[in-house]
Amino acid sequence: MTVFFSFIAGYLAAFVGIFPPGLINMTAAKISLEDGKSRAMGFVSGALVIIAVQAFISVYGARYIDSHHEIDLILREIGLVIFTLASIYFFFLAKKPQLVSQNALVKKTSRSAFLLGLFISAINLFPIPYYVIVSIALASYRLFGFQTAEIYGLVLGILLGSLTVFYAYVVVFNRLRSKTDYLIRNMNVIMGSITSVVSLLTLYQVVKYYC
């Protein structure tokens, strides 16, 4: 029963944490719009591999990180730099996205999308402190005991919750393909705005720590 609860908790934590528009799910939506569902799911597969690694790191390091707050600060500072650079890229350097023909979609494979998923998910360090907090909170209420079976249950729930949200983004945006010209033209602005907001929030937390 505890393993099942760990699975449900992981699923809900991932669903809540990933459902708001973010770098990974909006990138999946962008790929779905430009290159089709197949490549988008290839991207999602790559992202899920890294998310699994991050989830295990988070759970196994939860107690240690909780007692050493400087590690969490370092992660935030690294994230600040990465998302600031990402904002600059999307606002000033990224090419304007365009829809491609169905014939062009057939010629593309999911391999490059899978590698992109690995990369984008790897530079997104925020799931680590997020799942650290989740696992510690569950443990504080004695709903999670860091046993091997419970850890795997939690991580499996995180993966399936993440997949649910990513798939929803891919399918919804792909089905609305003919009605999303405005969204496609402004996708870089949307993603740049997301990374900018994340950067500002992270900057506030870092400054607050030092002040």
mmCIF file of the C-alpha atoms, coordinates in Angstrom:
data_MODEL
# 
_entry.id   MODEL 
# 
loop_
_atom_site.group_PDB 
_atom_site.id 
_atom_site.type_symbol 
_atom_site.label_atom_id 
_atom_site.label_alt_id 
_atom_site.label_comp_id 
_atom_site.label_asym_id 
_atom_site.label_entity_id 
_atom_site.label_seq_id 
_atom_site.pdbx_PDB_ins_code 
_atom_site.Cartn_x 
_atom_site.Cartn_y 
_atom_site.Cartn_z 
_atom_site.occupancy 
_atom_site.B_iso_or_equiv 
_atom_site.pdbx_formal_charge 
_atom_site.auth_seq_id 
_atom_site.auth_comp_id 
_atom_site.auth_asym_id 
_atom_site.auth_atom_id 
_atom_site.pdbx_PDB_model_num 
ATOM 1   C CA . MET A 1 1   ? 0.000  0.000  0.000   1.00 0.00 ? 1   MET A CA 1 
ATOM 2   C CA . THR A 1 2   ? 2.889  2.360  0.801   1.00 0.00 ? 2   THR A CA 1 
ATOM 3   C CA . VAL A 1 3   ? 4.460  1.645  -2.611  1.00 0.00 ? 3   VAL A CA 1 
ATOM 4   C CA . PHE A 1 4   ? 1.142  2.370  -4.314  1.00 0.00 ? 4   PHE A CA 1 
ATOM 5   C CA . PHE A 1 5   ? 0.817  5.627  -2.422  1.00 0.00 ? 5   PHE A CA 1 
ATOM 6   C CA . SER A 1 6   ? 4.378  6.544  -3.434  1.00 0.00 ? 6   SER A CA 1 
ATOM 7   C CA . PHE A 1 7   ? 3.408  5.933  -7.051  1.00 0.00 ? 7   PHE A CA 1 
ATOM 8   C CA . ILE A 1 8   ? 0.292  8.113  -6.772  1.00 0.00 ? 8   ILE A CA 1 
ATOM 9   C CA . ALA A 1 9   ? 2.242  10.849 -4.964  1.00 0.00 ? 9   ALA A CA 1 
ATOM 10  C CA . GLY A 1 10  ? 4.924  10.827 -7.679  1.00 0.00 ? 10  GLY A CA 1 
ATOM 11  C CA . TYR A 1 11  ? 2.307  10.939 -10.428 1.00 0.00 ? 11  TYR A CA 1 
ATOM 12  C CA . LEU A 1 12  ? 0.473  13.878 -8.868  1.00 0.00 ? 12  LEU A CA 1 
ATOM 13  C CA . ALA A 1 13  ? 3.695  15.746 -8.058  1.00 0.00 ? 13  ALA A CA 1 
ATOM 14  C CA . ALA A 1 14  ? 4.884  15.428 -11.657 1.00 0.00 ? 14  ALA A CA 1 
ATOM 15  C CA . PHE A 1 15  ? 1.493  16.366 -13.085 1.00 0.00 ? 15  PHE A CA 1 
ATOM 16  C CA . VAL A 1 16  ? 1.238  19.493 -10.947 1.00 0.00 ? 16  VAL A CA 1 
ATOM 17  C CA . GLY A 1 17  ? 4.862  20.478 -11.472 1.00 0.00 ? 17  GLY A CA 1 
ATOM 18  C CA . ILE A 1 18  ? 4.939  20.014 -15.251 1.00 0.00 ? 18  ILE A CA 1 
ATOM 19  C CA . PHE A 1 19  ? 1.399  20.982 -16.271 1.00 0.00 ? 19  PHE A CA 1 
ATOM 20  C CA . PRO A 1 20  ? 2.041  24.771 -16.298 1.00 0.00 ? 20  PRO A CA 1 
ATOM 21  C CA . PRO A 1 21  ? 3.726  25.881 -19.556 1.00 0.00 ? 21  PRO A CA 1 
ATOM 22  C CA . GLY A 1 22  ? 7.457  25.275 -19.186 1.00 0.00 ? 22  GLY A CA 1 
ATOM 23  C CA . LEU A 1 23  ? 10.552 24.852 -21.304 1.00 0.00 ? 23  LEU A CA 1 
ATOM 24  C CA . ILE A 1 24  ? 10.171 21.106 -21.906 1.00 0.00 ? 24  ILE A CA 1 
ATOM 25  C CA . ASN A 1 25  ? 6.440  20.849 -22.556 1.00 0.00 ? 25  ASN A CA 1 
ATOM 26  C CA . MET A 1 26  ? 6.396  23.980 -24.743 1.00 0.00 ? 26  MET A CA 1 
ATOM 27  C CA . THR A 1 27  ? 9.351  22.643 -26.715 1.00 0.00 ? 27  THR A CA 1 
ATOM 28  C CA . ALA A 1 28  ? 7.434  19.397 -27.198 1.00 0.00 ? 28  ALA A CA 1 
ATOM 29  C CA . ALA A 1 29  ? 4.440  21.411 -28.403 1.00 0.00 ? 29  ALA A CA 1 
ATOM 30  C CA . LYS A 1 30  ? 6.662  23.418 -30.755 1.00 0.00 ? 30  LYS A CA 1 
ATOM 31  C CA . ILE A 1 31  ? 8.156  20.260 -32.280 1.00 0.00 ? 31  ILE A CA 1 
ATOM 32  C CA . SER A 1 32  ? 4.672  18.774 -32.621 1.00 0.00 ? 32  SER A CA 1 
ATOM 33  C CA . LEU A 1 33  ? 3.505  21.834 -34.532 1.00 0.00 ? 33  LEU A CA 1 
ATOM 34  C CA . GLU A 1 34  ? 6.555  22.114 -36.777 1.00 0.00 ? 34  GLU A CA 1 
ATOM 35  C CA . ASP A 1 35  ? 7.621  18.492 -37.320 1.00 0.00 ? 35  ASP A CA 1 
ATOM 36  C CA . GLY A 1 36  ? 4.704  16.313 -36.266 1.00 0.00 ? 36  GLY A CA 1 
ATOM 37  C CA . LYS A 1 37  ? 3.717  14.008 -33.433 1.00 0.00 ? 37  LYS A CA 1 
ATOM 38  C CA . SER A 1 38  ? 6.362  11.339 -34.098 1.00 0.00 ? 38  SER A CA 1 
ATOM 39  C CA . ARG A 1 39  ? 9.347  13.651 -33.612 1.00 0.00 ? 39  ARG A CA 1 
ATOM 40  C CA . ALA A 1 40  ? 7.641  15.298 -30.643 1.00 0.00 ? 40  ALA A CA 1 
ATOM 41  C CA . MET A 1 41  ? 7.320  11.937 -28.912 1.00 0.00 ? 41  MET A CA 1 
ATOM 42  C CA . GLY A 1 42  ? 10.965 11.240 -29.726 1.00 0.00 ? 42  GLY A CA 1 
ATOM 43  C CA . PHE A 1 43  ? 11.795 14.475 -27.912 1.00 0.00 ? 43  PHE A CA 1 
ATOM 44  C CA . VAL A 1 44  ? 9.596  13.444 -24.989 1.00 0.00 ? 44  VAL A CA 1 
ATOM 45  C CA . SER A 1 45  ? 11.337 10.062 -24.771 1.00 0.00 ? 45  SER A CA 1 
ATOM 46  C CA . GLY A 1 46  ? 14.711 11.778 -24.444 1.00 0.00 ? 46  GLY A CA 1 
ATOM 47  C CA . ALA A 1 47  ? 13.358 14.144 -21.809 1.00 0.00 ? 47  ALA A CA 1 
ATOM 48  C CA . LEU A 1 48  ? 11.927 11.243 -19.785 1.00 0.00 ? 48  LEU A CA 1 
ATOM 49  C CA . VAL A 1 49  ? 15.316 9.512  -19.628 1.00 0.00 ? 49  VAL A CA 1 
ATOM 50  C CA . ILE A 1 50  ? 16.856 12.558 -17.944 1.00 0.00 ? 50  ILE A CA 1 
ATOM 51  C CA . ILE A 1 51  ? 13.813 13.081 -15.725 1.00 0.00 ? 51  ILE A CA 1 
ATOM 52  C CA . ALA A 1 52  ? 14.221 9.505  -14.440 1.00 0.00 ? 52  ALA A CA 1 
ATOM 53  C CA . VAL A 1 53  ? 17.860 10.195 -13.577 1.00 0.00 ? 53  VAL A CA 1 
ATOM 54  C CA . GLN A 1 54  ? 16.961 13.505 -11.925 1.00 0.00 ? 54  GLN A CA 1 
ATOM 55  C CA . ALA A 1 55  ? 14.190 11.845 -9.923  1.00 0.00 ? 55  ALA A CA 1 
ATOM 56  C CA . PHE A 1 56  ? 16.538 9.177  -8.556  1.00 0.00 ? 56  PHE A CA 1 
ATOM 57  C CA . ILE A 1 57  ? 19.158 11.806 -7.719  1.00 0.00 ? 57  ILE A CA 1 
ATOM 58  C CA . SER A 1 58  ? 16.518 13.887 -5.973  1.00 0.00 ? 58  SER A CA 1 
ATOM 59  C CA . VAL A 1 59  ? 15.143 11.083 -3.834  1.00 0.00 ? 59  VAL A CA 1 
ATOM 60  C CA . TYR A 1 60  ? 18.482 9.566  -2.860  1.00 0.00 ? 60  TYR A CA 1 
ATOM 61  C CA . GLY A 1 61  ? 19.958 12.973 -2.085  1.00 0.00 ? 61  GLY A CA 1 
ATOM 62  C CA . ALA A 1 62  ? 16.901 14.449 -0.386  1.00 0.00 ? 62  ALA A CA 1 
ATOM 63  C CA . ARG A 1 63  ? 18.062 14.145 3.223   1.00 0.00 ? 63  ARG A CA 1 
ATOM 64  C CA . TYR A 1 64  ? 21.572 15.339 2.460   1.00 0.00 ? 64  TYR A CA 1 
ATOM 65  C CA . ILE A 1 65  ? 20.466 18.348 0.416   1.00 0.00 ? 65  ILE A CA 1 
ATOM 66  C CA . ASP A 1 66  ? 17.879 19.265 3.048   1.00 0.00 ? 66  ASP A CA 1 
ATOM 67  C CA . SER A 1 67  ? 20.637 19.582 5.645   1.00 0.00 ? 67  SER A CA 1 
ATOM 68  C CA . HIS A 1 68  ? 23.019 21.432 3.302   1.00 0.00 ? 68  HIS A CA 1 
ATOM 69  C CA . HIS A 1 69  ? 21.156 24.409 1.887   1.00 0.00 ? 69  HIS A CA 1 
ATOM 70  C CA . GLU A 1 70  ? 24.214 25.716 0.043   1.00 0.00 ? 70  GLU A CA 1 
ATOM 71  C CA . ILE A 1 71  ? 23.775 22.915 -2.516  1.00 0.00 ? 71  ILE A CA 1 
ATOM 72  C CA . ASP A 1 72  ? 20.277 24.075 -3.341  1.00 0.00 ? 72  ASP A CA 1 
ATOM 73  C CA . LEU A 1 73  ? 21.642 27.629 -3.736  1.00 0.00 ? 73  LEU A CA 1 
ATOM 74  C CA . ILE A 1 74  ? 24.313 26.439 -6.173  1.00 0.00 ? 74  ILE A CA 1 
ATOM 75  C CA . LEU A 1 75  ? 21.660 24.682 -8.255  1.00 0.00 ? 75  LEU A CA 1 
ATOM 76  C CA . ARG A 1 76  ? 19.614 27.873 -8.344  1.00 0.00 ? 76  ARG A CA 1 
ATOM 77  C CA . GLU A 1 77  ? 22.616 29.957 -9.412  1.00 0.00 ? 77  GLU A CA 1 
ATOM 78  C CA . ILE A 1 78  ? 23.413 27.516 -12.208 1.00 0.00 ? 78  ILE A CA 1 
ATOM 79  C CA . GLY A 1 79  ? 19.794 27.530 -13.281 1.00 0.00 ? 79  GLY A CA 1 
ATOM 80  C CA . LEU A 1 80  ? 19.796 31.334 -13.286 1.00 0.00 ? 80  LEU A CA 1 
ATOM 81  C CA . VAL A 1 81  ? 22.694 31.437 -15.740 1.00 0.00 ? 81  VAL A CA 1 
ATOM 82  C CA . ILE A 1 82  ? 21.210 28.747 -17.983 1.00 0.00 ? 82  ILE A CA 1 
ATOM 83  C CA . PHE A 1 83  ? 17.735 30.259 -18.209 1.00 0.00 ? 83  PHE A CA 1 
ATOM 84  C CA . THR A 1 84  ? 19.109 33.757 -18.734 1.00 0.00 ? 84  THR A CA 1 
ATOM 85  C CA . LEU A 1 85  ? 21.095 32.458 -21.694 1.00 0.00 ? 85  LEU A CA 1 
ATOM 86  C CA . ALA A 1 86  ? 18.025 30.571 -22.922 1.00 0.00 ? 86  ALA A CA 1 
ATOM 87  C CA . SER A 1 87  ? 15.974 33.784 -22.765 1.00 0.00 ? 87  SER A CA 1 
ATOM 88  C CA . ILE A 1 88  ? 18.573 35.626 -24.841 1.00 0.00 ? 88  ILE A CA 1 
ATOM 89  C CA . TYR A 1 89  ? 18.551 32.790 -27.370 1.00 0.00 ? 89  TYR A CA 1 
ATOM 90  C CA . PHE A 1 90  ? 14.769 32.673 -27.808 1.00 0.00 ? 90  PHE A CA 1 
ATOM 91  C CA . PHE A 1 91  ? 14.376 36.472 -27.991 1.00 0.00 ? 91  PHE A CA 1 
ATOM 92  C CA . PHE A 1 92  ? 17.300 37.357 -30.232 1.00 0.00 ? 92  PHE A CA 1 
ATOM 93  C CA . LEU A 1 93  ? 18.966 34.311 -31.833 1.00 0.00 ? 93  LEU A CA 1 
ATOM 94  C CA . ALA A 1 94  ? 16.371 31.601 -32.519 1.00 0.00 ? 94  ALA A CA 1 
ATOM 95  C CA . LYS A 1 95  ? 14.968 31.347 -36.029 1.00 0.00 ? 95  LYS A CA 1 
ATOM 96  C CA . LYS A 1 96  ? 11.320 32.133 -36.490 1.00 0.00 ? 96  LYS A CA 1 
ATOM 97  C CA . PRO A 1 97  ? 9.398  28.817 -36.369 1.00 0.00 ? 97  PRO A CA 1 
ATOM 98  C CA . GLN A 1 98  ? 7.381  27.799 -39.415 1.00 0.00 ? 98  GLN A CA 1 
ATOM 99  C CA . LEU A 1 99  ? 5.040  24.980 -40.307 1.00 0.00 ? 99  LEU A CA 1 
ATOM 100 C CA . VAL A 1 100 ? 6.461  22.426 -42.704 1.00 0.00 ? 100 VAL A CA 1 
ATOM 101 C CA . SER A 1 101 ? 4.673  20.320 -45.280 1.00 0.00 ? 101 SER A CA 1 
ATOM 102 C CA . GLN A 1 102 ? 3.540  16.796 -44.565 1.00 0.00 ? 102 GLN A CA 1 
ATOM 103 C CA . ASN A 1 103 ? 6.026  15.496 -47.164 1.00 0.00 ? 103 ASN A CA 1 
ATOM 104 C CA . ALA A 1 104 ? 8.870  17.064 -45.219 1.00 0.00 ? 104 ALA A CA 1 
ATOM 105 C CA . LEU A 1 105 ? 7.611  15.468 -42.026 1.00 0.00 ? 105 LEU A CA 1 
ATOM 106 C CA . VAL A 1 106 ? 7.930  11.998 -43.456 1.00 0.00 ? 106 VAL A CA 1 
ATOM 107 C CA . LYS A 1 107 ? 11.631 12.488 -44.181 1.00 0.00 ? 107 LYS A CA 1 
ATOM 108 C CA . LYS A 1 108 ? 12.545 13.384 -40.618 1.00 0.00 ? 108 LYS A CA 1 
ATOM 109 C CA . THR A 1 109 ? 13.396 10.884 -37.901 1.00 0.00 ? 109 THR A CA 1 
ATOM 110 C CA . SER A 1 110 ? 13.055 11.011 -34.145 1.00 0.00 ? 110 SER A CA 1 
ATOM 111 C CA . ARG A 1 111 ? 16.754 10.540 -33.436 1.00 0.00 ? 111 ARG A CA 1 
ATOM 112 C CA . SER A 1 112 ? 17.705 14.224 -33.366 1.00 0.00 ? 112 SER A CA 1 
ATOM 113 C CA . ALA A 1 113 ? 14.542 15.005 -31.408 1.00 0.00 ? 113 ALA A CA 1 
ATOM 114 C CA . PHE A 1 114 ? 15.480 12.350 -28.844 1.00 0.00 ? 114 PHE A CA 1 
ATOM 115 C CA . LEU A 1 115 ? 18.931 13.924 -28.411 1.00 0.00 ? 115 LEU A CA 1 
ATOM 116 C CA . LEU A 1 116 ? 17.349 17.363 -28.119 1.00 0.00 ? 116 LEU A CA 1 
ATOM 117 C CA . GLY A 1 117 ? 15.066 15.980 -25.410 1.00 0.00 ? 117 GLY A CA 1 
ATOM 118 C CA . LEU A 1 118 ? 18.088 14.693 -23.541 1.00 0.00 ? 118 LEU A CA 1 
ATOM 119 C CA . PHE A 1 119 ? 19.802 18.083 -23.802 1.00 0.00 ? 119 PHE A CA 1 
ATOM 120 C CA . ILE A 1 120 ? 16.857 20.325 -22.904 1.00 0.00 ? 120 ILE A CA 1 
ATOM 121 C CA . SER A 1 121 ? 15.912 18.147 -19.954 1.00 0.00 ? 121 SER A CA 1 
ATOM 122 C CA . ALA A 1 122 ? 19.539 17.953 -18.770 1.00 0.00 ? 122 ALA A CA 1 
ATOM 123 C CA . ILE A 1 123 ? 19.933 21.742 -18.572 1.00 0.00 ? 123 ILE A CA 1 
ATOM 124 C CA . ASN A 1 124 ? 16.647 22.027 -16.703 1.00 0.00 ? 124 ASN A CA 1 
ATOM 125 C CA . LEU A 1 125 ? 17.861 21.485 -13.138 1.00 0.00 ? 125 LEU A CA 1 
ATOM 126 C CA . PHE A 1 126 ? 14.719 22.629 -11.360 1.00 0.00 ? 126 PHE A CA 1 
ATOM 127 C CA . PRO A 1 127 ? 13.105 19.178 -11.076 1.00 0.00 ? 127 PRO A CA 1 
ATOM 128 C CA . ILE A 1 128 ? 15.904 18.169 -8.713  1.00 0.00 ? 128 ILE A CA 1 
ATOM 129 C CA . PRO A 1 129 ? 15.103 20.604 -5.867  1.00 0.00 ? 129 PRO A CA 1 
ATOM 130 C CA . TYR A 1 130 ? 11.392 20.200 -6.618  1.00 0.00 ? 130 TYR A CA 1 
ATOM 131 C CA . TYR A 1 131 ? 11.404 16.432 -6.120  1.00 0.00 ? 131 TYR A CA 1 
ATOM 132 C CA . VAL A 1 132 ? 13.741 16.794 -3.154  1.00 0.00 ? 132 VAL A CA 1 
ATOM 133 C CA . ILE A 1 133 ? 11.091 18.939 -1.477  1.00 0.00 ? 133 ILE A CA 1 
ATOM 134 C CA . VAL A 1 134 ? 8.335  16.501 -2.462  1.00 0.00 ? 134 VAL A CA 1 
ATOM 135 C CA . SER A 1 135 ? 10.144 13.449 -1.096  1.00 0.00 ? 135 SER A CA 1 
ATOM 136 C CA . ILE A 1 136 ? 11.146 15.202 2.129   1.00 0.00 ? 136 ILE A CA 1 
ATOM 137 C CA . ALA A 1 137 ? 7.620  16.501 2.663   1.00 0.00 ? 137 ALA A CA 1 
ATOM 138 C CA . LEU A 1 138 ? 6.196  13.009 2.220   1.00 0.00 ? 138 LEU A CA 1 
ATOM 139 C CA . ALA A 1 139 ? 8.799  11.580 4.599   1.00 0.00 ? 139 ALA A CA 1 
ATOM 140 C CA . SER A 1 140 ? 8.046  14.239 7.213   1.00 0.00 ? 140 SER A CA 1 
ATOM 141 C CA . TYR A 1 141 ? 4.450  12.987 7.340   1.00 0.00 ? 141 TYR A CA 1 
ATOM 142 C CA . ARG A 1 142 ? 5.691  9.378  7.374   1.00 0.00 ? 142 ARG A CA 1 
ATOM 143 C CA . LEU A 1 143 ? 4.087  8.730  4.012   1.00 0.00 ? 143 LEU A CA 1 
ATOM 144 C CA . PHE A 1 144 ? 7.409  7.873  2.391   1.00 0.00 ? 144 PHE A CA 1 
ATOM 145 C CA . GLY A 1 145 ? 10.262 5.962  3.978   1.00 0.00 ? 145 GLY A CA 1 
ATOM 146 C CA . PHE A 1 146 ? 13.068 5.965  1.379   1.00 0.00 ? 146 PHE A CA 1 
ATOM 147 C CA . GLN A 1 147 ? 12.818 2.194  1.023   1.00 0.00 ? 147 GLN A CA 1 
ATOM 148 C CA . THR A 1 148 ? 13.922 0.777  -2.330  1.00 0.00 ? 148 THR A CA 1 
ATOM 149 C CA . ALA A 1 149 ? 10.439 -0.295 -3.405  1.00 0.00 ? 149 ALA A CA 1 
ATOM 150 C CA . GLU A 1 150 ? 8.972  3.060  -2.382  1.00 0.00 ? 150 GLU A CA 1 
ATOM 151 C CA . ILE A 1 151 ? 11.677 4.956  -4.269  1.00 0.00 ? 151 ILE A CA 1 
ATOM 152 C CA . TYR A 1 152 ? 10.973 3.014  -7.457  1.00 0.00 ? 152 TYR A CA 1 
ATOM 153 C CA . GLY A 1 153 ? 7.253  3.537  -6.968  1.00 0.00 ? 153 GLY A CA 1 
ATOM 154 C CA . LEU A 1 154 ? 7.745  7.284  -6.577  1.00 0.00 ? 154 LEU A CA 1 
ATOM 155 C CA . VAL A 1 155 ? 10.027 7.549  -9.616  1.00 0.00 ? 155 VAL A CA 1 
ATOM 156 C CA . LEU A 1 156 ? 7.678  5.453  -11.754 1.00 0.00 ? 156 LEU A CA 1 
ATOM 157 C CA . GLY A 1 157 ? 4.826  7.754  -10.771 1.00 0.00 ? 157 GLY A CA 1 
ATOM 158 C CA . ILE A 1 158 ? 6.942  10.789 -11.694 1.00 0.00 ? 158 ILE A CA 1 
ATOM 159 C CA . LEU A 1 159 ? 7.705  9.320  -15.117 1.00 0.00 ? 159 LEU A CA 1 
ATOM 160 C CA . LEU A 1 160 ? 4.102  8.428  -15.912 1.00 0.00 ? 160 LEU A CA 1 
ATOM 161 C CA . GLY A 1 161 ? 2.856  11.787 -14.630 1.00 0.00 ? 161 GLY A CA 1 
ATOM 162 C CA . SER A 1 162 ? 5.413  13.561 -16.814 1.00 0.00 ? 162 SER A CA 1 
ATOM 163 C CA . LEU A 1 163 ? 4.476  11.444 -19.824 1.00 0.00 ? 163 LEU A CA 1 
ATOM 164 C CA . THR A 1 164 ? 0.790  12.230 -19.328 1.00 0.00 ? 164 THR A CA 1 
ATOM 165 C CA . VAL A 1 165 ? 1.392  15.982 -19.402 1.00 0.00 ? 165 VAL A CA 1 
ATOM 166 C CA . PHE A 1 166 ? 3.857  15.876 -22.298 1.00 0.00 ? 166 PHE A CA 1 
ATOM 167 C CA . TYR A 1 167 ? 1.533  13.703 -24.368 1.00 0.00 ? 167 TYR A CA 1 
ATOM 168 C CA . ALA A 1 168 ? -1.343 16.076 -23.678 1.00 0.00 ? 168 ALA A CA 1 
ATOM 169 C CA . TYR A 1 169 ? 0.710  19.016 -24.936 1.00 0.00 ? 169 TYR A CA 1 
ATOM 170 C CA . VAL A 1 170 ? 1.806  17.109 -28.043 1.00 0.00 ? 170 VAL A CA 1 
ATOM 171 C CA . VAL A 1 171 ? -1.679 15.868 -28.962 1.00 0.00 ? 171 VAL A CA 1 
ATOM 172 C CA . VAL A 1 172 ? -3.583 19.070 -28.188 1.00 0.00 ? 172 VAL A CA 1 
ATOM 173 C CA . PHE A 1 173 ? -1.201 21.324 -30.106 1.00 0.00 ? 173 PHE A CA 1 
ATOM 174 C CA . ASN A 1 174 ? -1.010 18.893 -33.035 1.00 0.00 ? 174 ASN A CA 1 
ATOM 175 C CA . ARG A 1 175 ? -4.789 18.642 -33.356 1.00 0.00 ? 175 ARG A CA 1 
ATOM 176 C CA . LEU A 1 176 ? -5.087 22.425 -33.333 1.00 0.00 ? 176 LEU A CA 1 
ATOM 177 C CA . ARG A 1 177 ? -2.385 22.692 -35.977 1.00 0.00 ? 177 ARG A CA 1 
ATOM 178 C CA . SER A 1 178 ? -4.560 24.552 -38.485 1.00 0.00 ? 178 SER A CA 1 
ATOM 179 C CA . LYS A 1 179 ? -5.686 27.048 -35.859 1.00 0.00 ? 179 LYS A CA 1 
ATOM 180 C CA . THR A 1 180 ? -2.354 27.938 -34.286 1.00 0.00 ? 180 THR A CA 1 
ATOM 181 C CA . ASP A 1 181 ? -0.620 30.153 -36.866 1.00 0.00 ? 181 ASP A CA 1 
ATOM 182 C CA . TYR A 1 182 ? -0.355 33.001 -34.380 1.00 0.00 ? 182 TYR A CA 1 
ATOM 183 C CA . LEU A 1 183 ? 1.047  30.691 -31.702 1.00 0.00 ? 183 LEU A CA 1 
ATOM 184 C CA . ILE A 1 184 ? 3.639  29.282 -34.106 1.00 0.00 ? 184 ILE A CA 1 
ATOM 185 C CA . ARG A 1 185 ? 4.821  32.737 -35.187 1.00 0.00 ? 185 ARG A CA 1 
ATOM 186 C CA . ASN A 1 186 ? 5.248  33.775 -31.568 1.00 0.00 ? 186 ASN A CA 1 
ATOM 187 C CA . MET A 1 187 ? 6.491  30.496 -30.074 1.00 0.00 ? 187 MET A CA 1 
ATOM 188 C CA . ASN A 1 188 ? 10.006 31.839 -29.460 1.00 0.00 ? 188 ASN A CA 1 
ATOM 189 C CA . VAL A 1 189 ? 8.571  34.867 -27.678 1.00 0.00 ? 189 VAL A CA 1 
ATOM 190 C CA . ILE A 1 190 ? 6.413  32.615 -25.507 1.00 0.00 ? 190 ILE A CA 1 
ATOM 191 C CA . MET A 1 191 ? 9.324  30.359 -24.606 1.00 0.00 ? 191 MET A CA 1 
ATOM 192 C CA . GLY A 1 192 ? 11.620 33.338 -24.054 1.00 0.00 ? 192 GLY A CA 1 
ATOM 193 C CA . SER A 1 193 ? 9.031  34.839 -21.718 1.00 0.00 ? 193 SER A CA 1 
ATOM 194 C CA . ILE A 1 194 ? 8.798  31.595 -19.760 1.00 0.00 ? 194 ILE A CA 1 
ATOM 195 C CA . THR A 1 195 ? 12.561 31.358 -19.295 1.00 0.00 ? 195 THR A CA 1 
ATOM 196 C CA . SER A 1 196 ? 12.705 35.065 -18.390 1.00 0.00 ? 196 SER A CA 1 
ATOM 197 C CA . VAL A 1 197 ? 10.106 34.649 -15.655 1.00 0.00 ? 197 VAL A CA 1 
ATOM 198 C CA . VAL A 1 198 ? 11.950 31.626 -14.288 1.00 0.00 ? 198 VAL A CA 1 
ATOM 199 C CA . SER A 1 199 ? 15.212 33.600 -14.356 1.00 0.00 ? 199 SER A CA 1 
ATOM 200 C CA . LEU A 1 200 ? 13.679 36.522 -12.460 1.00 0.00 ? 200 LEU A CA 1 
ATOM 201 C CA . LEU A 1 201 ? 12.161 34.242 -9.823  1.00 0.00 ? 201 LEU A CA 1 
ATOM 202 C CA . THR A 1 202 ? 15.484 32.456 -9.404  1.00 0.00 ? 202 THR A CA 1 
ATOM 203 C CA . LEU A 1 203 ? 17.347 35.774 -9.194  1.00 0.00 ? 203 LEU A CA 1 
ATOM 204 C CA . TYR A 1 204 ? 14.968 36.907 -6.451  1.00 0.00 ? 204 TYR A CA 1 
ATOM 205 C CA . GLN A 1 205 ? 15.577 33.737 -4.458  1.00 0.00 ? 205 GLN A CA 1 
ATOM 206 C CA . VAL A 1 206 ? 19.362 34.011 -4.834  1.00 0.00 ? 206 VAL A CA 1 
ATOM 207 C CA . VAL A 1 207 ? 19.418 37.691 -3.836  1.00 0.00 ? 207 VAL A CA 1 
ATOM 208 C CA . LYS A 1 208 ? 17.088 36.964 -0.918  1.00 0.00 ? 208 LYS A CA 1 
ATOM 209 C CA . TYR A 1 209 ? 19.493 34.287 0.315   1.00 0.00 ? 209 TYR A CA 1 
ATOM 210 C CA . TYR A 1 210 ? 22.476 36.641 0.317   1.00 0.00 ? 210 TYR A CA 1 
ATOM 211 C CA . CYS A 1 211 ? 20.534 39.537 1.812   1.00 0.00 ? 211 CYS A CA 1 
# 
